[in-house]
Every structure is written in C-alpha cells, then in structure tokens.
CSV table of C-alpha atoms (C1' of nucleotides) in Angstrom, one decimal:
chain,number,residue,atom,x,y,z
A,24,UNK,CA,23.4,60.4,-49.8
A,25,UNK,CA,20.8,57.8,-49.6
A,26,UNK,CA,17.8,60.3,-49.4
A,27,UNK,CA,19.1,61.6,-52.7
A,28,UNK,CA,16.6,61.9,-55.4
A,29,UNK,CA,13.7,61.3,-53.3
A,30,UNK,CA,11.7,64.7,-53.2
A,31,UNK,CA,11.7,65.3,-57.0
A,32,UNK,CA,8.9,67.6,-57.9
A,33,UNK,CA,8.1,69.0,-54.5
A,34,UNK,CA,11.2,71.3,-54.1
A,35,UNK,CA,9.0,74.4,-55.5
A,36,UNK,CA,6.2,73.8,-53.2
A,37,UNK,CA,8.6,73.5,-50.0
A,38,UNK,CA,10.1,76.9,-51.0
A,39,UNK,CA,6.8,78.4,-51.4
A,40,UNK,CA,5.4,77.2,-48.1
A,41,UNK,CA,8.7,78.3,-46.3
A,42,UNK,CA,8.4,81.6,-47.6
A,43,UNK,CA,5.0,81.8,-46.7
A,44,UNK,CA,5.5,81.0,-43.0
A,45,UNK,CA,8.7,83.0,-42.8
A,46,UNK,CA,7.9,86.1,-44.6
A,47,UNK,CA,11.3,86.3,-46.5
A,48,UNK,CA,14.2,84.0,-46.7
A,49,UNK,CA,17.4,83.9,-48.7
A,50,UNK,CA,18.7,80.9,-50.4
A,51,UNK,CA,21.2,79.7,-48.2
A,52,UNK,CA,18.8,80.1,-45.3
A,53,UNK,CA,16.5,77.8,-47.0
A,54,UNK,CA,18.8,75.0,-47.3
A,55,UNK,CA,19.8,75.3,-43.5
A,56,UNK,CA,16.0,75.7,-42.6
A,57,UNK,CA,15.0,72.3,-44.4
A,58,UNK,CA,18.1,70.6,-42.9
A,59,UNK,CA,16.9,71.6,-39.6
A,60,UNK,CA,13.4,70.8,-39.9
A,61,UNK,CA,14.0,67.4,-41.2
A,62,UNK,CA,17.0,66.7,-39.1
A,63,UNK,CA,19.3,66.3,-41.9
A,64,UNK,CA,17.1,63.9,-43.9
A,65,UNK,CA,16.3,66.4,-46.6
A,66,UNK,CA,19.2,68.3,-48.2
A,67,UNK,CA,18.4,70.8,-50.9
A,68,UNK,CA,21.5,71.2,-52.9
A,69,UNK,CA,22.3,74.7,-54.5
A,70,UNK,CA,22.3,73.2,-58.0
A,71,UNK,CA,18.5,72.5,-57.4
A,72,UNK,CA,17.8,75.5,-55.2
A,73,UNK,CA,18.9,78.5,-57.2
A,74,UNK,CA,17.5,77.6,-60.6
A,75,UNK,CA,14.3,76.8,-58.6
A,76,UNK,CA,14.2,80.4,-57.2
A,77,UNK,CA,15.0,82.0,-60.4
A,78,UNK,CA,12.1,79.9,-62.2
A,79,UNK,CA,9.7,80.8,-59.5
A,80,UNK,CA,10.6,84.4,-59.9
A,81,UNK,CA,10.5,84.6,-63.6
A,82,UNK,CA,6.9,83.0,-63.2
A,83,UNK,CA,6.0,86.0,-60.9
A,84,UNK,CA,5.6,84.1,-57.8
A,85,UNK,CA,8.6,85.6,-55.9
A,86,UNK,CA,10.0,88.9,-55.5
A,87,UNK,CA,13.6,89.8,-54.7
A,88,UNK,CA,15.1,92.1,-52.5
A,89,UNK,CA,19.1,92.5,-52.3
A,90,UNK,CA,20.6,93.1,-49.0
A,91,UNK,CA,24.1,93.3,-47.8
A,92,UNK,CA,25.0,91.8,-44.5
A,93,UNK,CA,28.7,91.7,-43.2
A,94,UNK,CA,29.8,92.5,-46.5
A,95,UNK,CA,28.2,89.6,-48.1
A,96,UNK,CA,25.4,89.6,-50.6
A,97,UNK,CA,22.0,88.1,-49.7
A,98,UNK,CA,18.9,87.8,-52.0
A,99,UNK,CA,15.8,87.8,-49.9
A,100,UNK,CA,12.9,86.4,-51.5
A,101,UNK,CA,9.3,86.8,-50.8
A,102,UNK,CA,6.0,85.6,-52.2
A,103,UNK,CA,3.9,88.1,-54.4
A,104,UNK,CA,0.2,88.2,-54.4
A,105,UNK,CA,0.0,85.7,-57.3
A,106,UNK,CA,2.7,83.5,-55.2
A,107,UNK,CA,0.4,83.6,-52.2
A,108,UNK,CA,-2.5,82.2,-54.4
A,109,UNK,CA,-0.3,79.7,-55.9
A,110,UNK,CA,1.2,78.4,-52.6
A,111,UNK,CA,-2.4,77.5,-51.3
A,112,UNK,CA,-3.0,75.5,-54.6
A,113,UNK,CA,0.4,73.9,-54.5
A,114,UNK,CA,0.4,73.1,-50.9
A,115,UNK,CA,-3.1,71.6,-51.2
A,116,UNK,CA,-2.0,69.5,-54.1
A,117,UNK,CA,1.2,68.2,-52.3
A,118,UNK,CA,-0.7,67.3,-49.0
A,119,UNK,CA,-3.1,65.3,-51.3
A,120,UNK,CA,-0.3,63.7,-52.9
A,121,UNK,CA,1.4,62.8,-49.4
A,122,UNK,CA,-1.7,61.4,-48.3
A,123,UNK,CA,-2.1,59.1,-51.3
A,124,UNK,CA,1.3,58.1,-50.9
A,125,UNK,CA,1.0,57.3,-47.3
A,126,UNK,CA,-2.3,55.5,-48.0
A,127,UNK,CA,-0.5,53.5,-50.8
A,128,UNK,CA,2.5,52.5,-48.6
A,129,UNK,CA,0.9,52.1,-45.3
A,130,UNK,CA,-2.9,52.2,-45.0
A,131,UNK,CA,-2.4,51.7,-41.2
A,132,UNK,CA,-1.0,55.3,-40.9
A,133,UNK,CA,-3.9,57.6,-39.6
A,134,UNK,CA,-4.9,59.9,-42.0
A,135,UNK,CA,-5.7,63.3,-40.4
B,2,UNK,CA,-2.8,66.9,-65.5
B,3,UNK,CA,-2.9,68.2,-62.1
B,4,UNK,CA,-1.5,65.3,-60.0
B,5,UNK,CA,1.1,64.8,-63.0
B,6,UNK,CA,4.7,64.7,-62.1
B,7,UNK,CA,4.1,64.4,-58.3
B,8,UNK,CA,5.2,60.9,-57.7
B,9,UNK,CA,8.8,61.1,-59.2
B,10,UNK,CA,11.3,58.7,-57.7
B,11,UNK,CA,8.8,56.6,-55.8
B,12,UNK,CA,7.4,54.7,-58.7
B,13,UNK,CA,9.8,51.7,-58.3
B,14,UNK,CA,9.1,51.5,-54.6
B,15,UNK,CA,5.2,51.6,-55.1
B,16,UNK,CA,5.7,48.8,-57.8
B,17,UNK,CA,7.6,46.6,-55.3
B,18,UNK,CA,5.3,47.1,-52.7
B,19,UNK,CA,2.2,46.1,-54.8
B,20,UNK,CA,4.1,43.0,-55.8
B,21,UNK,CA,5.0,42.2,-52.3
B,22,UNK,CA,1.3,42.3,-51.1
B,23,UNK,CA,-0.3,40.9,-54.3
B,24,UNK,CA,2.3,38.2,-55.2
B,25,UNK,CA,2.1,38.7,-58.9
B,26,UNK,CA,0.7,41.3,-61.2
B,27,UNK,CA,0.9,42.4,-64.8
B,28,UNK,CA,1.6,45.8,-66.0
B,29,UNK,CA,-1.8,46.9,-66.8
B,30,UNK,CA,-3.3,45.4,-63.4
B,31,UNK,CA,-0.7,47.7,-61.6
B,32,UNK,CA,-1.9,50.9,-63.3
B,33,UNK,CA,-5.4,49.9,-62.4
B,34,UNK,CA,-4.7,48.9,-58.9
B,35,UNK,CA,-2.8,52.4,-58.1
B,36,UNK,CA,-5.8,54.3,-59.7
B,37,UNK,CA,-8.4,52.3,-57.6
B,38,UNK,CA,-6.0,52.6,-54.4
B,39,UNK,CA,-5.8,56.4,-54.5
B,40,UNK,CA,-9.2,56.9,-55.9
B,41,UNK,CA,-7.7,58.3,-59.5
B,42,UNK,CA,-5.4,60.7,-57.8
B,43,UNK,CA,-2.2,58.8,-58.8
B,44,UNK,CA,-2.1,57.8,-62.5
B,45,UNK,CA,0.8,55.8,-63.7
B,46,UNK,CA,1.5,56.0,-67.2
B,47,UNK,CA,2.6,53.4,-69.4
B,48,UNK,CA,5.5,55.2,-70.7
B,49,UNK,CA,6.8,55.3,-67.1
B,50,UNK,CA,5.5,52.0,-66.1
B,51,UNK,CA,7.0,49.5,-68.6
B,52,UNK,CA,10.4,50.9,-68.7
B,53,UNK,CA,10.4,50.7,-64.9
B,54,UNK,CA,9.4,47.1,-64.8
B,55,UNK,CA,12.1,46.3,-67.3
B,56,UNK,CA,14.7,48.0,-65.4
B,57,UNK,CA,13.8,46.2,-62.0
B,58,UNK,CA,13.6,42.9,-63.9
B,59,UNK,CA,17.2,43.8,-65.3
B,60,UNK,CA,18.4,44.5,-61.7
B,61,UNK,CA,17.3,41.2,-60.8
B,62,UNK,CA,14.6,42.2,-58.4
B,63,UNK,CA,11.7,40.9,-60.5
B,64,UNK,CA,10.9,37.7,-62.4
B,65,UNK,CA,8.6,37.5,-65.3
B,66,UNK,CA,6.3,34.8,-66.4
B,67,UNK,CA,4.1,35.0,-69.6
B,68,UNK,CA,0.5,34.0,-69.7
B,69,UNK,CA,-2.2,34.2,-72.4
B,70,UNK,CA,-5.8,35.2,-71.3
B,71,UNK,CA,-8.5,35.6,-73.8
B,72,UNK,CA,-6.0,35.5,-76.6
B,73,UNK,CA,-4.2,38.5,-75.0
B,74,UNK,CA,-0.6,38.6,-73.8
B,75,UNK,CA,0.1,39.2,-70.1
B,76,UNK,CA,3.3,39.5,-68.4
B,77,UNK,CA,3.2,38.7,-64.7
B,78,UNK,CA,5.9,39.9,-62.6
B,79,UNK,CA,6.7,38.8,-59.2
B,80,UNK,CA,9.5,39.6,-56.6
B,81,UNK,CA,12.6,37.5,-56.6
B,82,UNK,CA,14.3,36.9,-53.4
B,83,UNK,CA,16.7,39.9,-53.9
B,84,UNK,CA,13.6,41.8,-54.7
B,85,UNK,CA,11.8,40.9,-51.4
B,86,UNK,CA,14.9,42.2,-49.5
B,87,UNK,CA,15.1,45.5,-51.6
B,88,UNK,CA,11.4,46.0,-51.1
B,89,UNK,CA,12.0,46.2,-47.2
B,90,UNK,CA,14.9,48.9,-47.5
B,91,UNK,CA,13.1,51.0,-50.2
B,92,UNK,CA,9.9,50.9,-48.4
B,93,UNK,CA,11.7,52.0,-45.2
B,94,UNK,CA,13.4,54.8,-47.2
B,95,UNK,CA,10.2,55.9,-48.7
B,96,UNK,CA,8.2,55.9,-45.4
B,97,UNK,CA,10.9,58.1,-44.0
B,98,UNK,CA,10.7,60.4,-46.6
B,99,UNK,CA,7.0,60.7,-46.7
B,100,UNK,CA,7.2,61.6,-42.8
B,101,UNK,CA,9.6,64.3,-43.6
B,102,UNK,CA,7.6,65.7,-46.3
B,103,UNK,CA,4.5,65.4,-44.0
B,104,UNK,CA,6.6,67.1,-41.1
B,105,UNK,CA,7.8,69.9,-43.4
B,106,UNK,CA,4.4,70.6,-45.0
B,107,UNK,CA,1.9,70.1,-42.1
B,108,UNK,CA,3.7,69.4,-38.8
B,109,UNK,CA,0.4,69.2,-37.1
B,110,UNK,CA,-0.4,65.9,-38.8
B,111,UNK,CA,0.0,63.0,-36.4
B,112,UNK,CA,3.3,61.1,-37.0
B,113,UNK,CA,2.6,57.4,-36.4
C,6,DA,C1',-22.1,46.4,-89.0
C,7,DA,C1',-19.4,50.0,-87.6
C,8,DT,C1',-17.1,52.4,-84.0
C,9,DA,C1',-15.4,53.4,-79.6
C,10,DT,C1',-13.5,52.0,-75.5
C,11,DA,C1',-11.0,48.7,-72.7
C,12,DT,C1',-7.1,45.6,-72.2
C,13,DA,C1',-2.3,44.9,-73.0
C,14,DC,C1',2.3,45.4,-74.4
C,15,DA,C1',6.3,48.3,-76.1
C,16,DT,C1',9.3,52.3,-77.5
C,17,DA,C1',11.1,56.9,-79.1
C,18,DA,C1',11.5,61.9,-78.3
C,19,DT,C1',11.2,65.2,-75.4
C,20,DT,C1',11.0,67.6,-71.1
C,21,DT,C1',11.7,68.2,-66.1
C,22,DT,C1',14.1,68.0,-62.4
C,23,DC,C1',17.5,66.8,-60.0
C,24,DT,C1',23.0,65.6,-58.9
C,25,DT,C1',27.6,66.6,-59.5
C,26,DA,C1',31.3,69.6,-60.5
C,27,DT,C1',32.9,74.0,-60.9
C,28,DG,C1',33.6,79.1,-59.8
C,29,DC,C1',33.9,83.3,-57.5
C,30,DA,C1',33.9,85.8,-53.1
C,31,DT,C1',34.1,87.1,-48.0
C,32,DA,C1',34.1,85.8,-42.8
C,33,DA,C1',34.9,83.0,-39.1
C,34,DG,C1',37.4,79.4,-36.8
C,35,DA,C1',41.3,76.2,-35.9
D,1,DT,C1',47.6,79.7,-42.8
D,2,DC,C1',44.3,76.7,-43.9
D,3,DT,C1',39.9,74.9,-43.4
D,4,DT,C1',35.0,75.5,-42.9
D,5,DA,C1',30.9,78.3,-43.1
D,6,DT,C1',28.7,81.7,-45.5
D,7,DG,C1',26.3,83.4,-50.1
D,8,DC,C1',25.6,83.4,-54.8
D,9,DA,C1',25.8,81.1,-59.6
D,10,DT,C1',26.0,78.1,-63.8
D,11,DA,C1',27.2,74.2,-66.8
D,12,DA,C1',27.3,69.2,-67.7
D,13,DG,C1',25.3,65.2,-67.1
D,14,DA,C1',21.9,61.6,-65.4
D,15,DA,C1',17.5,60.1,-63.9
D,16,DA,C1',12.7,59.7,-64.3
D,17,DA,C1',9.0,61.3,-65.8
D,18,DT,C1',5.3,63.1,-70.0
D,19,DT,C1',3.8,62.7,-74.4
D,20,DA,C1',3.0,60.7,-78.4
D,21,DT,C1',2.9,56.7,-81.1
D,22,DG,C1',2.6,51.9,-82.5
D,23,DT,C1',0.5,47.1,-82.6
D,24,DA,C1',-3.1,43.9,-81.4
D,25,DT,C1',-7.3,41.9,-79.5
D,26,DA,C1',-11.8,41.8,-76.8
D,27,DT,C1',-16.0,44.1,-75.5
D,28,DA,C1',-19.5,47.5,-75.5
D,29,DT,C1',-22.1,50.9,-77.8
D,30,DT,C1',-24.8,52.8,-81.7
DNA sequence: AATATATACATAATTTTCTTATGCATAAGA
DNA sequence: TCTTATGCATAAGAAAATTATGTATATATT
C-alpha cells in the first residue's frame, strides 16, 4: 500500500518494455521482475496484469505460447512485429511524460 | 490526444506543488501554467481539474478566496496548514514514483 | 457589426484503469 | 498438515480521467 494507484496508465508500456528486453516472459514472472527492479516499490497486481496482457494480445501486440513446467501452466508472451513498433512509440511517449513530470516536480533534477 | 491519459493519479500532487510555490492560483491559471511549464505536453482538462480542486478543498487541504477581475469571477486557491504538510508527503511519494519509473524505463538516466 | 477566440467557472455521462476479492490448481517448505 | 509460493483467471467496485455540455464576459479578428 502507499504506492498503490501511482502508476496508472503506464502499466501497458512497462509490460511492452520488459518483453522487449527479455524476449519472452509469463505473467507471474513480470510481477516478480517489476518488484525486483523497483525494490518492492511498484507492485503489479494480478487483477491489473492479466487483463492488460489479454488486451495487448487482442490488439495484436503480443503473441502467446503455452508451456508446462513442473506440471504447472505458464503462458509466455512475446512481442509481435506490430508490438515491437508500438513499443518504440509508447516508450518514447512514456519517457517524455516522465521528463515532464520530473521537470514539473523538481526542475533541479538533471534532464538527461 | 497523444499525451492524454498519462498523468493519472498525480494531478492532485501537481496542483498542491504549484500552489505551494505560487502561493495562490485560480483554476484556469493552473491549466495555463502546466501547459507552459511542460511546453504543451501536459494538458489538464477542466473536467479533471475542477473536481480535483473541489475534492482537495473538501479534504481541508485548500482554502478558496473569491475575486472579480474584469467583471469575471475567479476562485483563488491556496494551501491550508494541513495542505502544506500533505504537500510534503505527496511530493516525496511522487518523486519516488518518478524515480522508480525512470529506473524501470531507462536505467541509464541519472538518478539524482 | 458580426464572429471567433480567450478567459473563467461547472457538472453529467462515460470510459479507462486500477484495487480488492474471489476462485482454481500444483509445488515446496515449515 | 498447513502455509507459502507459483501460476492462471475473472467479477465487483472504486478512482480518476476524458468527452461533451452549459453558462457568461472580454478581447481580437474579419
């Protein structure tokens, strides 16, 4: 709690970015990766993650590949070609947004 | 368009921050200020701004002062004492969020 | 003089996006 | 045996925005 409600709107872009650099990932793995990368500050809930993955897939940005590991199901997601193109756009947009926020909130921070 | 939907959740903090540094501002002025500070990248819509101001006021974080300039109404908002304290907290939280996002999206960026 | 744009507020309907609460199932650790 | 971790999913509800209106005055443009 506390950090809750703070990353609204950027979850999709985070997913795309991670898939772009990791190649393929499954849902649970994404939640753990984000937790690790942000030292526990950002926690992606399953209720937000799975619908987001399904939507990105429906939009044709992700492909799914089923796998069974230790008798447990995994759904590996990876970017489609369209997904890779979209990732570039959305990442640029998110970076611009972060710079703007940074500049608004603390103009003293370096902007590089 | 484009930048739309990106600053979700942080509008309240932006308002508090601006009021903290400007002393007092009225709604329309806030929209123009944000537009200017972000070179047009962040546009606060009235449908988001006015309800947010009313809510912050209802929470006891803002005080209102009416003014009539050129026969047009203005509602100047300023931080209450509670508002000043809350601003410190919310700003810190938002800064942490920005750092996390920055680190997720582009770990090469400087973290200062 | 007429018209459009800027200034200034406000709210209702809708949509998006999240949290919270469930639910199912297997594996591993205490 | 019981709890925690792994792994998926969806439904109900809340939060926070967008979009679409509405009112009104002032200024700039044609």
